[in-house]
Every structure is written in C-alpha cells, then in structure tokens.
Amino acid sequence: MSRKRLILNGFAMNTVSHVYHGLWRHPDSQQIHFNDLETWVELAQLLERSHFDALFLADVIGIDPSYQGNWDTYLRGAVQVPINDSSTLIAALIGATRDLGLVFTSSILQDHPFNFAHRASTLDHLSKGRVGWNIVTSVSHNAAQNFGFERIVAHDRRYAWAEEYMEVVYKLWEGSWEEDAVRADRRAGIYADPLKVHRIHHQGERYKVAGPHLSQPSPQRTPALFQAGASYAGRAFAARNAEATFIASRHPEGARRLIEDVRGQVRRAGRRADDLLFIQGLSFVVGSSEEEAQCKARELDELLCVDGLAAHISRDLGIDLGLLEPEQPIDELEVEGVQGILRFFEEANPGQRATVADLARAYAGTRLVGSPESIADELERWQDAGIDGVNVIYQTLPGTFREVAEQLIPELQKRGLAQREYAPGTLRERLFPGRPAHLNERHPAAAQRRRG
Amino acid sequence: MSRKRLILNGFAMNTVSHVYHGLWRHPDSQQIHFNDLETWVELAQLLERSHFDALFLADVIGIDPSYQGNWDTYLRGAVQVPINDSSTLIAALIGATRDLGLVFTSSILQDHPFNFAHRASTLDHLSKGRVGWNIVTSVSHNAAQNFGFERIVAHDRRYAWAEEYMEVVYKLWEGSWEEDAVRADRRAGIYADPLKVHRIHHQGERYKVAGPHLSQPSPQRTPALFQAGASYAGRAFAARNAEATFIASRHPEGARRLIEDVRGQVRRAGRRADDLLFIQGLSFVVGSSEEEAQCKARELDELLCVDGLAAHISRDLGIDLGLLEPEQPIDELEVEGVQGILRFFEEANPGQRATVADLARAYAGTRLVGSPESIADELERWQDAGIDGVNVIYQTLPGTFREVAEQLIPELQKRGLAQREYAPGTLRERLFPGRPAHLNERHPAAAQRRRG
C-alpha cells in the first residue's frame, strides 16, 4: 500500500555554518562560497530536479557575545555570521527555478509591516505564487540593539507584537484590493477600479498604517505562512497563524506528543487540525550499507566543532555554556529546551550524566544514518507519529542534499513517500492538495477580507 | 575626433505607467505585464545587449488623493500604482544579467538603516558589485502615513534625517569589517578574525544601532550612490553624498547652469568636481527620417493622457491641478518647479500663456525626435553643456528601448558617444574609469573607515 507523501524542504541559511558547525571545512562543502549566487542556483536546481517542495532559508539579524562572554567562537567558526539577507537571496533564485517553493525568514523587528507586505507581494508576483514566509520574533539582544532597543522585549510581549504585525499585513494582503479591482483594460483605458481599492486605516499599539497596499493582489495574496518557535507562546502563535510549523523533536514519540498538543490548540483557535502542517527537522547520512553510512557519519563527526555547537545553543537558550567546563555534567540546568535534550541523552545512555559537549552534540538535532531502506523505514515511523514533512538539515552543502537526492529520494518515491512531479499551482496549493491558492475561511486573515 | 562616451541608463519603474501616462494602452507596450519577471528579464537583456550601463528603477511608497481631491485618476490610469518594490525586482534580475548595473530606489522612510544596509550588501555580493542605490526621502503624505507619521516631515528636516541615515549605513558598510577580516581558511578552521570586526555604536537623533554589520565586505562595500532631488536641500545632499545625480533640464543651457552651480557645491563639500556625475533624463522617438520620427511622435501623443500627467505633477508639486480648468492659464502659480517649465513653454511659444494641459504635457520631460544623426547631434550639444550621461525615459516599454537600441545606439557608437563593450569591474569602476571599486577618500563615507 502506497503511503501519503512527505513534504520535503531543503533547510539552509545564507551564511557559512548553519547547524553542523565545523563542517564548512569539509572538502564536499561549498559553504564558504555563500556570497556567490552560483552556489545557491546550483542548490536550488538540485532540489528542484528531485522535486523538493521548497528551499527554506532560516535567518538571524544579530550576533551576541554569548559564549565565553565574547563573539570569538561565532566569527572564527562562522556560526551564522557573516550572514546575508534571506529574502534577497530568495528573490535572486526566482528566475533560476520554476516550481520550487522559496521560503524566507523575516523578523517583526527588522522590517516595518507596510514595507514588508509590499516586498512579500512583489516576491509572490515575480514567483507566480511560490513564496513562503517564516515568521520570527528574534531572540537576540544584539538584534534588538541594531534596531534601537536596549534589549529584546520579553517573550510574551514579542508575541503580542507579532499578532499586531500579522493584523497589519493581513489587512494589506487580504483587505485592501478587492478580487476584481484590476481590469487592465487597454481599450477602455482603465487599469484599476478606484472604488475597489481601500485604505486599511490601521491604528494599533505599535503601528499606524493608512494604506492602501501598493501591489495588486498576488497569486497567493498572503504568502504561505511558516513558523518555528517552540516556546509556549510560539506554539500558540503557530496554532492561530501558521500553515506549517517547524519542529525539532528527538524521536517519533516526542513528535507525536507535541503534534497532539498543538493540533488541540489549532482546533481551539477555530481552525481544522489539518490546517497546520508539522515539518520535522532531520539530517541524514545515507550509505549503500549500514556500515558504509556509519563510517561516513564518523568521518563527518571528526570535523564537527563542539565549541561552535555550544556557542549556538548558548545564543538560543540565553545561557553561556562557555563558562562551564566541557566535561562538566549539566543535568542541574533549569532551562526550557535543555531538559528535553538531557532526557533524550539519558534514555540513550543509561547511567551516564550529560556534559556540555554531549548537550552541544545533541543540539544539532536528530540524524538518521543508514541504508536508504532503513532510513525510509525510520521515516515511516516519523510519519506514523504525525509529521507531514521534513526539513532536511545539511551537514555539508550541497553534499548532504546531493546524497539525499541521489540515494534516499528514489527509495522514498518507490514507497510513495516522496513526490515524482510537481502538482500545478502555487506553493499553498501544493502543500494543501485540493485547496485554493488563498488562505481558507478559518484563518484569521480571512476576517480582513471585504465582503462584496 | 571621437568623443567621451555618455553613460546610458534605462529608466523605469516596477509599475504600469511611469512618466508618459496613457501610453500603456499602446500595442507596443508590455507595461500591463509588470508583475511578471519575464517582462523585466527581456528588458534587462535588451539593455545589456546594447551595453547600457544600468537599469535604473525609480520607486514610490504612497499614493495621495492629489488630483481632483481623490485618487481616481491614479488608479484608473495606473499612474505609478499599483507598484511593486524596486529592490526585490533588482535582486530577481541579477542572475539574468552579467554586466548590467542594477540601480534601485529606497526611501529613508521605508527601511531601517540596519536592515537596509544588510539587504544592499546582499545585493552587492550576489551581483558581484553591480548595484546602485537611488537615495530618496519621499514627498508623499500617504507614504508618511503608511509608516506611522501624521504627514511628511518638512523638507529640510527630511534631509537632516537623510544625513543621519547615511552616517549609519556608511558606518556599517565601511567601518564594521576591516579589509582583511575574512580569512576563510578551511585548514586553520578560521573563517573570520574576531578582532577585525567592530560594532558601530551609533547613537543619533533618530537611530541607535549597535552593529556589527552582518555581511562581510561586498565588492563595492557602499553601493554606487545615486540621487534625484532637484530642491535646494536635495542638491546640497547630492553634492555631499551622491556619485551620480539625475537631472531633468529642459534644454542644454539649463543643464549647463544647473551643473555649474552643483559642481561648485561639490567642491565646497571637499570633493572634486568630477566626483559627481550628471545624468539627464531624456526620451526619444527615432525614425529613419525627420518626417517618420515626427509622425511616430504624433501617433504616440494621441494616446498620451493629459489627466494622468496633471495628476503626476500635482502629486510631485503638492498642488491639485485637477481643481483648475484644463484650459486655464496658470502663469500665476508660485510653485518651485513650475516656473522653469512655464519659462520654457513661453520661450517655445512666444505670446502664448501656458494652460494646465500645456504644463502637464511639458512635465513628461524633454523628448528628442528625429533621425539617429539629428538626435546624436543634439546629444552632443547636451554633452557640451556638461552632462555625463542620459537616463532614457520610455514611452512604451520595451518599445522605446528597442528603438533606441536598434536605431540610435549604433550612431552613438560610431561617434564614440556610446560604449561597444563593458569595461571590467564593478558598477563604480565602470562609471569612474581608472578609479577603484570603493568610494574615494574625499567622500564622507571614507571618514567611517578604520585606520589599520
């Protein structure tokens, strides 16, 4: 019996080192050429040839001195710095692709919602409806300090801010131009009907925006909405607003519990449980045999930079692990996000206490190592736990993606787990087969539409 | 004797109707397809085949009800609305071109300088140094109201704001990363030297920006700087900051006076007179004979929409010409910008008093109509008056550009007035032959560099 397909995204960042720090030094890695368009065109076309759903670009807008009290580890190891803007790269890839979804990240800190909505509509027009937006609120004090704040605003207040931001962009995308406002009638000399274009008159706590939106309605109007926050407020936000959420569970059972919880929140927000897709972050090492795969994995791990991983986790969690000894057990740390990783470590290593180095290695996420068949078996267990798709985390770029494309995807296609061709339509129509290009009526954006 | 070449830019806007309003209805016009990437790829490649220096995209970020007290004329005639973001389109054209300069417009209103600098560096990296920024401060009340203001701030205060904006972006582009900060050394495992990357610690009236810049130095560091303001404060700003300024003189003599005046300001700002290039906006109708050209011009003029032109001028000047009768003489109007046009009209039509319709038609700018030879002769007169180049204003897109490329440029090349191939290097090196890719030491941005 053939299975439902998994959504597959290539997960990357417009920088040298995204998650598996240190591996930019590997000979298969082109990451030091991240400033060059050619690097990304090659990747995007590789993904498209294998019918990946999207290239998903994460982003950050600050660098904090979070490890050993300084920023040295970040800059030396190029841990997400230097980094270039993700939406600009996405724009540059439109012409090099035809079907691939193009998902960029933009924080509510970095762009005013009027300007942001305008740029996103431009991307959606130029790509004929292939863009997605990964909504983030930023966790970095330096990000805040780059935009005039003393430090990042508190977590819950950030999500209240995000809700107003969404209200503004929904009004612009959904409520400003009626569906039949544009006539483009050369003979009559009428491009648009002035009575069918509307100001939005937004007046909120942070924003005052008059409108109208300056772009006419794009294929999706609102780009496909992604979100990645794992905090309580982040999940509640995703349950209300997102169409796909990025999760980083350690094992299928953890994913199952998380998905059940969030699907409940989705229903309580007045949406259908399947209005939100769950995309699990996973990495892969594929070999023709288990042994070959394990051997390749060990070779990659030799280049892994534990300091870089510890710096990454320190920034994300707001605790400077560089002030602890690498071999110091850290089971006493009372930080949200760490406990799950520690529990996972202890289950896998009974009787051992995790050190900083263990935690750092585990933070890179779950990696499936094996033959195409054994990895496909494992992916079926993840699918049975409820995930809708996978963000493929690279170890080397484009090495990991080439390996997945050439060795794993044919096995997934055989089982129906991966698509063999693109369905027609926009990114939203491809993610939700049988549904329209625009957000459905249960989504809060629909409330901003004008009734005819 | 061969002449110095003229810089040639294709001047356009990511919208239906840019300057010659009404002509989007012409069968040669593809402007109603402005939402499609293909339209712009075709244009950019046409410009590149003829060795144009750059595609120069103007932009606006608001629509005011400035004509007959409403916005109907703008929307019906698509007078710069709907409009998509210019920098996003420029990004999408990088991969479709190799040598063409790509100049976009961004207002200090629309983007925070930290985010803006980051996106501009991304564009400069991806294009290998081919981008230019047209710096604008916005004249529209609606633009201000889209970004939280009650109305546009006063003209002189806008330019003070612009000076701080420039200070922030100069610090990020020129002062944050030392030239040899990036080592990208795989073997040593060192990507960047943490001691050679610096915060900017900007604290000004409007902005507080910590830094560091998130992109490593791009080929030009600071993109080539363009400016278009014709007001006194605008010219003073250009004299200090710009490398090329867009002028819209009515005849060579007017250009000569203007250029002499601004060159004096450039010198008083501590720069060399030739540190600022003057790019005149001109349109063309080329025929194999004078008669054929005049006949084509008349045919185009039949589609010209005087209401659209009057709406455009009303927005730019802040006076609602729609409240006057089209045939009403308007020589009594005391508005900066109108007097020059009126003087020009009266010189050309002795004894006649200009009406609203006359003013509107004249506002589209100077158009050279004739055979390739007679237009080239006229361009020599403009060059003798001191202009360094021309922004080619289209009537139909790509019709005007195709006509200029096929009929006029060969004649200009014969005279040495147009280049036959691209010089190597970045946009800045091509605009200023023999000079380096970075801003010179006389430019205010140089003061933000760190001395080794």
PDB file of C-alpha atoms in Angstrom, chain B residues 195-404:
ATOM      1  CA  LEU B 195      39.443  41.304  16.332  1.00  0.00           C
ATOM      2  CA  LYS B 196      38.860  42.795  12.894  1.00  0.00           C
ATOM      3  CA  VAL B 197      35.081  43.017  13.152  1.00  0.00           C
ATOM      4  CA  HIS B 198      33.667  46.008  15.032  1.00  0.00           C
ATOM      5  CA  ARG B 199      30.441  47.301  16.449  1.00  0.00           C
ATOM      6  CA  ILE B 200      29.449  50.757  15.197  1.00  0.00           C
ATOM      7  CA  HIS B 201      27.822  52.076  18.409  1.00  0.00           C
ATOM      8  CA  HIS B 202      25.775  54.649  16.525  1.00  0.00           C
ATOM      9  CA  GLN B 203      23.738  56.954  18.746  1.00  0.00           C
ATOM     10  CA  GLY B 204      21.975  59.753  16.880  1.00  0.00           C
ATOM     11  CA  GLU B 205      18.800  61.764  16.932  1.00  0.00           C
ATOM     12  CA  ARG B 206      16.711  59.087  15.190  1.00  0.00           C
ATOM     13  CA  TYR B 207      18.764  55.918  15.299  1.00  0.00           C
ATOM     14  CA  LYS B 208      20.586  53.783  17.826  1.00  0.00           C
ATOM     15  CA  VAL B 209      22.443  50.966  16.089  1.00  0.00           C
ATOM     16  CA  ALA B 210      24.943  48.679  17.804  1.00  0.00           C
ATOM     17  CA  GLY B 211      26.296  46.605  14.913  1.00  0.00           C
ATOM     18  CA  PRO B 212      28.378  44.876  13.759  1.00  0.00           C
ATOM     19  CA  HIS B 213      27.284  44.740  10.143  1.00  0.00           C
ATOM     20  CA  LEU B 214      26.193  41.159   9.434  1.00  0.00           C
ATOM     21  CA  SER B 215      27.596  40.880   5.902  1.00  0.00           C
ATOM     22  CA  GLN B 216      31.290  40.686   5.189  1.00  0.00           C
ATOM     23  CA  PRO B 217      32.573  43.442   2.851  1.00  0.00           C
ATOM     24  CA  SER B 218      30.972  43.229  -0.602  1.00  0.00           C
ATOM     25  CA  PRO B 219      32.780  44.153  -3.833  1.00  0.00           C
ATOM     26  CA  GLN B 220      31.789  47.840  -3.682  1.00  0.00           C
ATOM     27  CA  ARG B 221      31.128  47.932   0.108  1.00  0.00           C
ATOM     28  CA  THR B 222      28.921  51.024  -0.370  1.00  0.00           C
ATOM     29  CA  PRO B 223      26.738  50.571  -3.473  1.00  0.00           C
ATOM     30  CA  ALA B 224      27.102  53.249  -6.173  1.00  0.00           C
ATOM     31  CA  LEU B 225      25.141  56.239  -4.843  1.00  0.00           C
ATOM     32  CA  PHE B 226      22.505  57.978  -6.973  1.00  0.00           C
ATOM     33  CA  GLN B 227      20.231  60.860  -6.051  1.00  0.00           C
ATOM     34  CA  ALA B 228      17.469  62.736  -7.830  1.00  0.00           C
ATOM     35  CA  GLY B 229      16.182  65.607  -5.680  1.00  0.00           C
ATOM     36  CA  ALA B 230      16.051  68.934  -7.502  1.00  0.00           C
ATOM     37  CA  SER B 231      15.312  71.119  -4.479  1.00  0.00           C
ATOM     38  CA  TYR B 232      17.981  73.243  -2.830  1.00  0.00           C
ATOM     39  CA  ALA B 233      18.339  70.797   0.083  1.00  0.00           C
ATOM     40  CA  GLY B 234      18.296  67.881  -2.359  1.00  0.00           C
ATOM     41  CA  ARG B 235      21.144  69.335  -4.397  1.00  0.00           C
ATOM     42  CA  ALA B 236      23.206  70.079  -1.307  1.00  0.00           C
ATOM     43  CA  PHE B 237      22.676  66.479  -0.211  1.00  0.00           C
ATOM     44  CA  ALA B 238      23.750  65.223  -3.637  1.00  0.00           C
ATOM     45  CA  ALA B 239      26.821  67.462  -3.587  1.00  0.00           C
ATOM     46  CA  ARG B 240      27.917  65.826  -0.339  1.00  0.00           C
ATOM     47  CA  ASN B 241      26.832  62.208  -0.806  1.00  0.00           C
ATOM     48  CA  ALA B 242      25.934  61.221  -4.358  1.00  0.00           C
ATOM     49  CA  GLU B 243      28.156  59.885  -7.119  1.00  0.00           C
ATOM     50  CA  ALA B 244      25.564  60.492  -9.816  1.00  0.00           C
ATOM     51  CA  THR B 245      22.580  62.823  -9.817  1.00  0.00           C
ATOM     52  CA  PHE B 246      19.554  62.639 -12.060  1.00  0.00           C
ATOM     53  CA  ILE B 247      18.596  65.991 -13.603  1.00  0.00           C
ATOM     54  CA  ALA B 248      15.597  66.957 -15.728  1.00  0.00           C
ATOM     55  CA  SER B 249      16.622  70.144 -17.504  1.00  0.00           C
ATOM     56  CA  ARG B 250      14.525  71.436 -20.387  1.00  0.00           C
ATOM     57  CA  HIS B 251      17.445  72.310 -22.669  1.00  0.00           C
ATOM     58  CA  PRO B 252      21.259  72.129 -22.697  1.00  0.00           C
ATOM     59  CA  GLU B 253      21.612  75.719 -21.472  1.00  0.00           C
ATOM     60  CA  GLY B 254      19.536  74.959 -18.386  1.00  0.00           C
ATOM     61  CA  ALA B 255      21.611  71.863 -17.728  1.00  0.00           C
ATOM     62  CA  ARG B 256      24.816  73.912 -18.034  1.00  0.00           C
ATOM     63  CA  ARG B 257      23.672  76.436 -15.407  1.00  0.00           C
ATOM     64  CA  LEU B 258      22.486  73.732 -13.040  1.00  0.00           C
ATOM     65  CA  ILE B 259      25.636  71.637 -13.405  1.00  0.00           C
ATOM     66  CA  GLU B 260      27.913  74.613 -12.807  1.00  0.00           C
ATOM     67  CA  ASP B 261      26.008  75.502  -9.660  1.00  0.00           C
ATOM     68  CA  VAL B 262      26.047  71.973  -8.231  1.00  0.00           C
ATOM     69  CA  ARG B 263      29.680  71.336  -9.181  1.00  0.00           C
ATOM     70  CA  GLY B 264      30.537  74.412  -7.112  1.00  0.00           C
ATOM     71  CA  GLN B 265      28.719  72.859  -4.164  1.00  0.00           C
ATOM     72  CA  VAL B 266      30.569  69.568  -4.720  1.00  0.00           C
ATOM     73  CA  ARG B 267      33.906  71.401  -4.455  1.00  0.00           C
ATOM     74  CA  ARG B 268      32.804  73.296  -1.378  1.00  0.00           C
ATOM     75  CA  ALA B 269      31.917  69.921   0.203  1.00  0.00           C
ATOM     76  CA  GLY B 270      35.588  68.949  -0.136  1.00  0.00           C
ATOM     77  CA  ARG B 271      35.148  66.718  -3.171  1.00  0.00           C
ATOM     78  CA  ARG B 272      36.424  67.028  -6.725  1.00  0.00           C
ATOM     79  CA  ALA B 273      34.021  68.459  -9.297  1.00  0.00           C
ATOM     80  CA  ASP B 274      34.126  65.196 -11.264  1.00  0.00           C
ATOM     81  CA  ASP B 275      33.205  63.131  -8.196  1.00  0.00           C
ATOM     82  CA  LEU B 276      29.557  63.734  -9.116  1.00  0.00           C
ATOM     83  CA  LEU B 277      28.140  62.658 -12.472  1.00  0.00           C
ATOM     84  CA  PHE B 278      25.122  64.393 -14.034  1.00  0.00           C
ATOM     85  CA  ILE B 279      22.604  62.135 -15.725  1.00  0.00           C
ATOM     86  CA  GLN B 280      19.944  63.935 -17.763  1.00  0.00           C
ATOM     87  CA  GLY B 281      16.502  62.400 -18.232  1.00  0.00           C
ATOM     88  CA  LEU B 282      15.524  62.333 -21.914  1.00  0.00           C
ATOM     89  CA  SER B 283      13.105  60.453 -24.083  1.00  0.00           C
ATOM     90  CA  PHE B 284      13.472  59.640 -27.755  1.00  0.00           C
ATOM     91  CA  VAL B 285      11.475  58.983 -30.883  1.00  0.00           C
ATOM     92  CA  VAL B 286      13.806  57.753 -33.600  1.00  0.00           C
ATOM     93  CA  GLY B 287      12.889  57.472 -37.279  1.00  0.00           C
ATOM     94  CA  SER B 288      14.818  56.840 -40.449  1.00  0.00           C
ATOM     95  CA  SER B 289      13.911  60.419 -41.417  1.00  0.00           C
ATOM     96  CA  GLU B 290      12.743  63.513 -39.545  1.00  0.00           C
ATOM     97  CA  GLU B 291       9.280  63.091 -41.035  1.00  0.00           C
ATOM     98  CA  GLU B 292       8.941  59.484 -39.994  1.00  0.00           C
ATOM     99  CA  ALA B 293      10.030  60.353 -36.472  1.00  0.00           C
ATOM    100  CA  GLN B 294       7.596  63.267 -36.229  1.00  0.00           C
ATOM    101  CA  CYS B 295       4.819  61.037 -37.498  1.00  0.00           C
ATOM    102  CA  LYS B 296       5.614  58.353 -34.888  1.00  0.00           C
ATOM    103  CA  ALA B 297       5.718  61.015 -32.187  1.00  0.00           C
ATOM    104  CA  ARG B 298       2.287  62.307 -33.146  1.00  0.00           C
ATOM    105  CA  GLU B 299       0.905  58.787 -33.124  1.00  0.00           C
ATOM    106  CA  LEU B 300       2.268  58.226 -29.598  1.00  0.00           C
ATOM    107  CA  ASP B 301       0.935  61.587 -28.418  1.00  0.00           C
ATOM    108  CA  GLU B 302      -2.574  60.615 -29.395  1.00  0.00           C
ATOM    109  CA  LEU B 303      -2.502  58.076 -26.571  1.00  0.00           C
ATOM    110  CA  LEU B 304      -0.984  60.469 -24.035  1.00  0.00           C
ATOM    111  CA  CYS B 305      -3.301  61.009 -21.071  1.00  0.00           C
ATOM    112  CA  VAL B 306      -3.177  64.664 -20.034  1.00  0.00           C
ATOM    113  CA  ASP B 307      -5.149  63.924 -16.871  1.00  0.00           C
ATOM    114  CA  GLY B 308      -2.566  61.340 -15.861  1.00  0.00           C
ATOM    115  CA  LEU B 309       0.267  63.800 -16.440  1.00  0.00           C
ATOM    116  CA  ALA B 310      -1.566  66.501 -14.467  1.00  0.00           C
ATOM    117  CA  ALA B 311      -2.137  64.021 -11.639  1.00  0.00           C
ATOM    118  CA  HIS B 312       1.567  63.132 -11.642  1.00  0.00           C
ATOM    119  CA  ILE B 313       2.656  66.783 -11.470  1.00  0.00           C
ATOM    120  CA  SER B 314       0.020  67.505  -8.813  1.00  0.00           C
ATOM    121  CA  ARG B 315       1.471  64.836  -6.552  1.00  0.00           C
ATOM    122  CA  ASP B 316       5.061  65.918  -7.100  1.00  0.00           C
ATOM    123  CA  LEU B 317       4.407  69.614  -6.548  1.00  0.00           C
ATOM    124  CA  GLY B 318       1.739  69.346  -3.880  1.00  0.00           C
ATOM    125  CA  ILE B 319      -0.817  71.445  -5.835  1.00  0.00           C
ATOM    126  CA  ASP B 320      -4.054  69.922  -7.075  1.00  0.00           C
ATOM    127  CA  LEU B 321      -4.168  70.951 -10.743  1.00  0.00           C
ATOM    128  CA  GLY B 322      -7.382  68.961 -11.053  1.00  0.00           C
ATOM    129  CA  LEU B 323      -9.197  71.789  -9.295  1.00  0.00           C
ATOM    130  CA  LEU B 324      -8.338  74.154 -12.192  1.00  0.00           C
ATOM    131  CA  GLU B 325      -9.842  74.122 -15.677  1.00  0.00           C
ATOM    132  CA  PRO B 326      -7.582  72.307 -18.202  1.00  0.00           C
ATOM    133  CA  GLU B 327      -7.538  75.393 -20.462  1.00  0.00           C
ATOM    134  CA  GLN B 328      -6.989  77.842 -17.607  1.00  0.00           C
ATOM    135  CA  PRO B 329      -3.730  79.813 -17.904  1.00  0.00           C
ATOM    136  CA  ILE B 330      -1.571  79.102 -14.918  1.00  0.00           C
ATOM    137  CA  ASP B 331       1.273  81.574 -15.152  1.00  0.00           C
ATOM    138  CA  GLU B 332       0.294  82.940 -11.778  1.00  0.00           C
ATOM    139  CA  LEU B 333       1.256  79.720  -9.946  1.00  0.00           C
ATOM    140  CA  GLU B 334       4.019  80.437  -7.465  1.00  0.00           C
ATOM    141  CA  VAL B 335       5.387  76.943  -7.005  1.00  0.00           C
ATOM    142  CA  GLU B 336       9.030  75.889  -7.200  1.00  0.00           C
ATOM    143  CA  GLY B 337       9.446  73.627 -10.206  1.00  0.00           C
ATOM    144  CA  VAL B 338       6.586  75.123 -12.199  1.00  0.00           C
ATOM    145  CA  GLN B 339       8.310  78.402 -13.075  1.00  0.00           C
ATOM    146  CA  GLY B 340      11.073  76.727 -15.052  1.00  0.00           C
ATOM    147  CA  ILE B 341       8.594  74.711 -17.073  1.00  0.00           C
ATOM    148  CA  LEU B 342       6.485  77.786 -17.738  1.00  0.00           C
ATOM    149  CA  ARG B 343       9.523  79.811 -18.842  1.00  0.00           C
ATOM    150  CA  PHE B 344      10.431  77.005 -21.199  1.00  0.00           C
ATOM    151  CA  PHE B 345       6.914  76.891 -22.604  1.00  0.00           C
ATOM    152  CA  GLU B 346       6.862  80.635 -23.187  1.00  0.00           C
ATOM    153  CA  GLU B 347      10.221  80.628 -24.928  1.00  0.00           C
ATOM    154  CA  ALA B 348       8.930  77.938 -27.282  1.00  0.00           C
ATOM    155  CA  ASN B 349       5.526  79.577 -27.780  1.00  0.00           C
ATOM    156  CA  PRO B 350       6.033  83.370 -27.739  1.00  0.00           C
ATOM    157  CA  GLY B 351       2.966  85.343 -26.749  1.00  0.00           C
ATOM    158  CA  GLN B 352       1.010  82.293 -25.549  1.00  0.00           C
ATOM    159  CA  ARG B 353       0.069  81.683 -21.933  1.00  0.00           C
ATOM    160  CA  ALA B 354       0.500  78.096 -20.732  1.00  0.00           C
ATOM    161  CA  THR B 355      -2.561  76.167 -19.610  1.00  0.00           C
ATOM    162  CA  VAL B 356      -2.787  73.237 -17.183  1.00  0.00           C
ATOM    163  CA  ALA B 357      -2.720  70.911 -20.190  1.00  0.00           C
ATOM    164  CA  ASP B 358       0.423  72.584 -21.569  1.00  0.00           C
ATOM    165  CA  LEU B 359       2.148  72.285 -18.221  1.00  0.00           C
ATOM    166  CA  ALA B 360       1.158  68.640 -17.913  1.00  0.00           C
ATOM    167  CA  ARG B 361       2.491  67.763 -21.365  1.00  0.00           C
ATOM    168  CA  ALA B 362       5.750  69.600 -20.700  1.00  0.00           C
ATOM    169  CA  TYR B 363       6.214  67.810 -17.368  1.00  0.00           C
ATOM    170  CA  ALA B 364       6.862  64.474 -19.087  1.00  0.00           C
ATOM    171  CA  GLY B 365      10.250  65.980 -19.867  1.00  0.00           C
ATOM    172  CA  THR B 366      12.405  66.646 -22.860  1.00  0.00           C
ATOM    173  CA  ARG B 367      11.962  64.387 -25.848  1.00  0.00           C
ATOM    174  CA  LEU B 368      14.315  64.267 -28.816  1.00  0.00           C
ATOM    175  CA  VAL B 369      12.522  63.392 -32.024  1.00  0.00           C
ATOM    176  CA  GLY B 370      14.342  62.819 -35.283  1.00  0.00           C
ATOM    177  CA  SER B 371      16.769  60.725 -37.271  1.00  0.00           C
ATOM    178  CA  PRO B 372      19.650  58.967 -35.498  1.00  0.00           C
ATOM    179  CA  GLU B 373      22.010  61.627 -36.847  1.00  0.00           C
ATOM    180  CA  SER B 374      19.998  64.643 -35.741  1.00  0.00           C
ATOM    181  CA  ILE B 375      19.411  63.147 -32.274  1.00  0.00           C
ATOM    182  CA  ALA B 376      23.116  62.345 -31.945  1.00  0.00           C
ATOM    183  CA  ASP B 377      23.892  65.972 -32.910  1.00  0.00           C
ATOM    184  CA  GLU B 378      21.506  67.143 -30.192  1.00  0.00           C
ATOM    185  CA  LEU B 379      23.081  64.787 -27.658  1.00  0.00           C
ATOM    186  CA  GLU B 380      26.463  66.309 -28.463  1.00  0.00           C
ATOM    187  CA  ARG B 381      25.037  69.699 -27.513  1.00  0.00           C
ATOM    188  CA  TRP B 382      23.846  68.213 -24.190  1.00  0.00           C
ATOM    189  CA  GLN B 383      27.264  66.717 -23.648  1.00  0.00           C
ATOM    190  CA  ASP B 384      28.936  70.052 -24.398  1.00  0.00           C
ATOM    191  CA  ALA B 385      26.699  71.548 -21.711  1.00  0.00           C
ATOM    192  CA  GLY B 386      28.294  69.180 -19.207  1.00  0.00           C
ATOM    193  CA  ILE B 387      26.081  66.117 -18.819  1.00  0.00           C
ATOM    194  CA  ASP B 388      27.841  62.802 -18.233  1.00  0.00           C
ATOM    195  CA  GLY B 389      25.017  60.553 -19.272  1.00  0.00           C
ATOM    196  CA  VAL B 390      21.345  60.027 -20.014  1.00  0.00           C
ATOM    197  CA  ASN B 391      18.507  58.238 -18.223  1.00  0.00           C
ATOM    198  CA  VAL B 392      16.379  57.036 -21.120  1.00  0.00           C
ATOM    199  CA  ILE B 393      12.718  57.645 -20.229  1.00  0.00           C
ATOM    200  CA  TYR B 394      10.417  55.235 -22.013  1.00  0.00           C
ATOM    201  CA  GLN B 395       7.157  55.991 -23.741  1.00  0.00           C
ATOM    202  CA  THR B 396       6.371  52.365 -24.364  1.00  0.00           C
ATOM    203  CA  LEU B 397       8.161  49.504 -22.633  1.00  0.00           C
ATOM    204  CA  PRO B 398      10.142  47.875 -24.141  1.00  0.00           C
ATOM    205  CA  GLY B 399       9.251  49.747 -27.398  1.00  0.00           C
ATOM    206  CA  THR B 400      11.290  52.884 -26.667  1.00  0.00           C
ATOM    207  CA  PHE B 401      14.302  50.882 -25.512  1.00  0.00           C
ATOM    208  CA  ARG B 402      14.211  48.622 -28.548  1.00  0.00           C
ATOM    209  CA  GLU B 403      14.057  51.662 -30.822  1.00  0.00           C
ATOM    210  CA  VAL B 404      16.973  53.352 -29.033  1.00  0.00           C
TER     211      VAL B 404
END
